[in-house]
Short mmCIF file of C-alpha atoms in Angstrom, two decimals:
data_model
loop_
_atom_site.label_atom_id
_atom_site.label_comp_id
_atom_site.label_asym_id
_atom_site.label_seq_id
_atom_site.Cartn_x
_atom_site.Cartn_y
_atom_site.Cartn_z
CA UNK A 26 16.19 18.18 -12.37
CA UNK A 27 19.92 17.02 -13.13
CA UNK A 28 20.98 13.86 -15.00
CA UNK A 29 22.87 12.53 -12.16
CA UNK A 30 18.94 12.77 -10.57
CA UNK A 31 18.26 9.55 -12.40
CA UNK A 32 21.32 7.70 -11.73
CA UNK A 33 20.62 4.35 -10.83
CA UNK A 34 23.11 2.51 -7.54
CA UNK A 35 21.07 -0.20 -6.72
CA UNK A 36 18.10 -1.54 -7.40
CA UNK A 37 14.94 -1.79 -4.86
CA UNK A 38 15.07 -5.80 -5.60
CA UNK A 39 17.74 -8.34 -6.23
CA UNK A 40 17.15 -11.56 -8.02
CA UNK A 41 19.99 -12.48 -5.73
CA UNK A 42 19.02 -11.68 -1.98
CA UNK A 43 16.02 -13.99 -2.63
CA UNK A 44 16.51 -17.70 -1.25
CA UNK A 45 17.14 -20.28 -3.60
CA UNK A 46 14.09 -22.15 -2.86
CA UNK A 47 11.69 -18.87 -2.66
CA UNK A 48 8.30 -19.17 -0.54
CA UNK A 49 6.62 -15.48 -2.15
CA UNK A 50 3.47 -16.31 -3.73
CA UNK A 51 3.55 -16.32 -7.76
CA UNK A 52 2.00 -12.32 -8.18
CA UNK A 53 5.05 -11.61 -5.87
CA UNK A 54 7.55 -13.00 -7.48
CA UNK A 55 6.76 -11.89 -10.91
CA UNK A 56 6.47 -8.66 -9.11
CA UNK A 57 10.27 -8.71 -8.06
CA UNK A 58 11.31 -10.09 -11.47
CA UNK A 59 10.13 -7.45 -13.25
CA UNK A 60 10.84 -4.60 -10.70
CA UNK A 61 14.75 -3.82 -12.03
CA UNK A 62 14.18 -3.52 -15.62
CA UNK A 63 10.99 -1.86 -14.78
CA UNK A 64 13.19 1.05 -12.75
CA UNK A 65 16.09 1.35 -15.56
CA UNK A 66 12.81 1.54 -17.81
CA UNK A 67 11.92 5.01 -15.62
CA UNK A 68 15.20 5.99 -15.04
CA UNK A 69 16.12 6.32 -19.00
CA UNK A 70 12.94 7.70 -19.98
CA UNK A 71 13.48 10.42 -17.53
CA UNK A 72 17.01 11.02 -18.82
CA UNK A 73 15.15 10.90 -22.23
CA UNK A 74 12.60 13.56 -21.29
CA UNK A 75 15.49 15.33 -19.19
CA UNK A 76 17.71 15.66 -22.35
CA UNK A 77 14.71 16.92 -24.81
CA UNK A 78 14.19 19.46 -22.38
CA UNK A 79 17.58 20.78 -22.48
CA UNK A 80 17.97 20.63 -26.04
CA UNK A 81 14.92 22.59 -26.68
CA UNK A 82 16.09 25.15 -23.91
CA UNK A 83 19.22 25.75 -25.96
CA UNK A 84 17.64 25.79 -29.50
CA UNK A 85 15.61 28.65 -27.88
CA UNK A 86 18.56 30.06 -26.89
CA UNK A 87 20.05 30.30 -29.69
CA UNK A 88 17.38 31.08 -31.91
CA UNK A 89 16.80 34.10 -29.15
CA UNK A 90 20.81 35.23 -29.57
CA UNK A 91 21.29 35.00 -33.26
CA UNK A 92 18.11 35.18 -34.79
CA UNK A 93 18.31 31.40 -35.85
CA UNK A 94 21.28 32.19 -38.38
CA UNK A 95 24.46 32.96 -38.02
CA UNK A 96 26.28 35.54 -40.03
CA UNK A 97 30.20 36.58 -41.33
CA UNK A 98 30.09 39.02 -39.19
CA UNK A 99 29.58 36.59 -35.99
CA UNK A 100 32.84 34.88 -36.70
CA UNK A 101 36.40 35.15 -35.94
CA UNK A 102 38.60 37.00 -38.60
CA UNK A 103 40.61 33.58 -38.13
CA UNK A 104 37.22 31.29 -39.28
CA UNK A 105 36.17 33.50 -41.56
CA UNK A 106 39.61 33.75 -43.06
CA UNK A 107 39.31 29.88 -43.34
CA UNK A 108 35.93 29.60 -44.63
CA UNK A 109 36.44 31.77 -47.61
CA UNK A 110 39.52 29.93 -48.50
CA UNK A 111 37.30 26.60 -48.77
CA UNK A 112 34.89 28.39 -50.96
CA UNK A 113 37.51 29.46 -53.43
CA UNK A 114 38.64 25.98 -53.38
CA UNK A 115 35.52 24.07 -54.22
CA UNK A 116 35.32 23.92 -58.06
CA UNK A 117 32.38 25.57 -59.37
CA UNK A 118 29.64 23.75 -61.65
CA UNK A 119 29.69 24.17 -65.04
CA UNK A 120 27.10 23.97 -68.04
CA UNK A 121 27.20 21.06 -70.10
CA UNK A 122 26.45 20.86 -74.12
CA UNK A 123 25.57 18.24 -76.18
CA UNK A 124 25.58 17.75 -79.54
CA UNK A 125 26.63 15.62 -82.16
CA UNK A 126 28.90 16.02 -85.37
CA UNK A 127 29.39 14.17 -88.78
CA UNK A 128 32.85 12.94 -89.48
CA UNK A 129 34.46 14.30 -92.98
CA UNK A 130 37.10 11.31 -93.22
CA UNK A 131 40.05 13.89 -93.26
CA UNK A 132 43.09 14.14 -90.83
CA UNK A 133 41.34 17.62 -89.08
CA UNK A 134 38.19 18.50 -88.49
CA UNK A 135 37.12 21.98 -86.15
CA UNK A 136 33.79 21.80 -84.35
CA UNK A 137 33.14 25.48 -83.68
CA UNK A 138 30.82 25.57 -80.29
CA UNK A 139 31.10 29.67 -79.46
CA UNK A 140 33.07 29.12 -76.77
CA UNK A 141 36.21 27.71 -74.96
CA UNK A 142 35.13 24.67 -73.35
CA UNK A 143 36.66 23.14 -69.92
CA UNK A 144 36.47 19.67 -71.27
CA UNK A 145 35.18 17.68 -74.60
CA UNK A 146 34.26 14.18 -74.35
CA UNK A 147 33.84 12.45 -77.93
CA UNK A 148 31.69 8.80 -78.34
CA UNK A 149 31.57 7.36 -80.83
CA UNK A 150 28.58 4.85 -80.11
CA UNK A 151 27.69 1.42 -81.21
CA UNK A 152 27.71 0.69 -84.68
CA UNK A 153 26.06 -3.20 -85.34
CA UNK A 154 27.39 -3.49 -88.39
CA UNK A 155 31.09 -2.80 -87.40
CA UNK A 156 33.48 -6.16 -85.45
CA UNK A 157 36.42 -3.58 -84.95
CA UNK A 158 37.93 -2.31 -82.06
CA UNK A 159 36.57 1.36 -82.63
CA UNK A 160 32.94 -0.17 -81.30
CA UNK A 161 32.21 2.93 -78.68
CA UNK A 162 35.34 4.54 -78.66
CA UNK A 163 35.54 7.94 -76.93
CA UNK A 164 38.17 10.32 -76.10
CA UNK A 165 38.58 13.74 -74.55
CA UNK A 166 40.40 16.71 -74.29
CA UNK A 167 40.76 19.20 -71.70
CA UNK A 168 41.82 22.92 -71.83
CA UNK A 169 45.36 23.14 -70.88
CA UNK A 170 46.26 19.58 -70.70
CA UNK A 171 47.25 18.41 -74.22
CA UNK A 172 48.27 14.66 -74.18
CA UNK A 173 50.20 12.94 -77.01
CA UNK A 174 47.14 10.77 -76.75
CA UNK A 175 44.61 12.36 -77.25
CA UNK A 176 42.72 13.24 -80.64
CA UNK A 177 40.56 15.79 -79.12
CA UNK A 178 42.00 19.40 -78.80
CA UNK A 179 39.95 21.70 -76.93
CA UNK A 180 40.44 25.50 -78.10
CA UNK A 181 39.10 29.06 -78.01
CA UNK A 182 35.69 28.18 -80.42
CA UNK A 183 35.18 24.64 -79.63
CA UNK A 184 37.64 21.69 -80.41
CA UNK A 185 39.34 20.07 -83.32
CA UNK A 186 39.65 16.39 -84.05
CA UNK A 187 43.00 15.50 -85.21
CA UNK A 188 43.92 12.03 -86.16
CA UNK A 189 47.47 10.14 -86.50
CA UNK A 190 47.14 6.58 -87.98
CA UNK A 191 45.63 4.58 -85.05
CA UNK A 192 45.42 7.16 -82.72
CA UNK A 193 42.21 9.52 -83.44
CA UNK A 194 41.01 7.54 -86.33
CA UNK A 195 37.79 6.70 -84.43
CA UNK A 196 36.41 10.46 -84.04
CA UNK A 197 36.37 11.33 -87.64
CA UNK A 198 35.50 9.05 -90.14
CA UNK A 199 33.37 9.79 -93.13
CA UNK A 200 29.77 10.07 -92.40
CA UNK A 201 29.43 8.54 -89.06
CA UNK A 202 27.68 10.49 -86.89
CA UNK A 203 29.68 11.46 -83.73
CA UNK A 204 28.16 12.43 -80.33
CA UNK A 205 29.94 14.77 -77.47
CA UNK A 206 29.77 16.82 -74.19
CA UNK A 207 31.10 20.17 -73.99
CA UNK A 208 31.46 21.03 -70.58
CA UNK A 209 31.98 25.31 -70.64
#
């Protein structure tokens, strides 16, 4: 059975051909109100059960023809060509470390990790008993993307602190404990 087997051009019963004053009795009438939505009811279902039908055909189909996956191999050298460039493009996850640190007051401090990380983030969290600006200050450095801003300076162990009056103060001072995320 087609679609176009269900296609409805007219209905059986129109609201309209009956007289304005209509002598049917009441079972009839309700009968003939009814009747058109009751035949776009049938109609759609059957394009319903019509369209299940065919979808299931052609998920057996291809299940049948490829073994329900789809391999390289299967694909143009064009797609495939395209497909491996977006998969060098998407960035890779990473591991993250945390950790924290203890500030020694002076103008450099190295926090050795064992590695080069990607990215250092530095907070330095809520301290009560402080009204200053520094309340949860962070900052971070990134490998290859030094910034006259920045106090943290990501390199081939870990990453040093470095402070400059104002800027960096808030990631080293004496005995406040310090909390980051190395991202390698």
């Amino acid at each position: 059975m087609s679609f176009s087997d269900h296609k409805i051009t007219q209905f059986t019963h129109r609201i309209t051909e009956l007289p304005d004053q209509p002598n049917l009795p009441a079972d009839e009438l309700k009968a003939r109100f009814d009747s058109s939505p009751e035949e776009l009811r049938t109609a759609h279902n059957a394009v319903c059960d019509d369209a299940q039908t065919l979808s299931d055909k052609v998920e057996s189909i291809i299940t049948q023809t490829f073994e329900g996956t789809i391999d390289r191999e299967m694909l143009s050298d064009e797609l495939e060509a395209d497909l491996t460039a977006l998969e060098t493009a998407v960035p890779l996850k990473c591991e993250a470390y945390f950790g924290y640190y203890t500030g020694n007051g002076g103008s450099t401090q190295q926090i050795d990790l064992g590695f080069a990380p990607k990215a250092v983030l530095v907070i330095n969290p809520y301290d009560t008993s402080e009204t200053t600006d520094e309340m949860n200050f962070c900052s971070m450095g990134m490998q290859g993307n030094p910034t006259v801003y920045t106090c943290v300076y990501v390199n081939e162990t870990g990453f040093l602190l470095r402070t400059n009056g104002n800027i960096g103060d808030g990631v080293n001072k004496y005995n406040r404990r310090y909390f980051y995320a190395a991202f390698k």
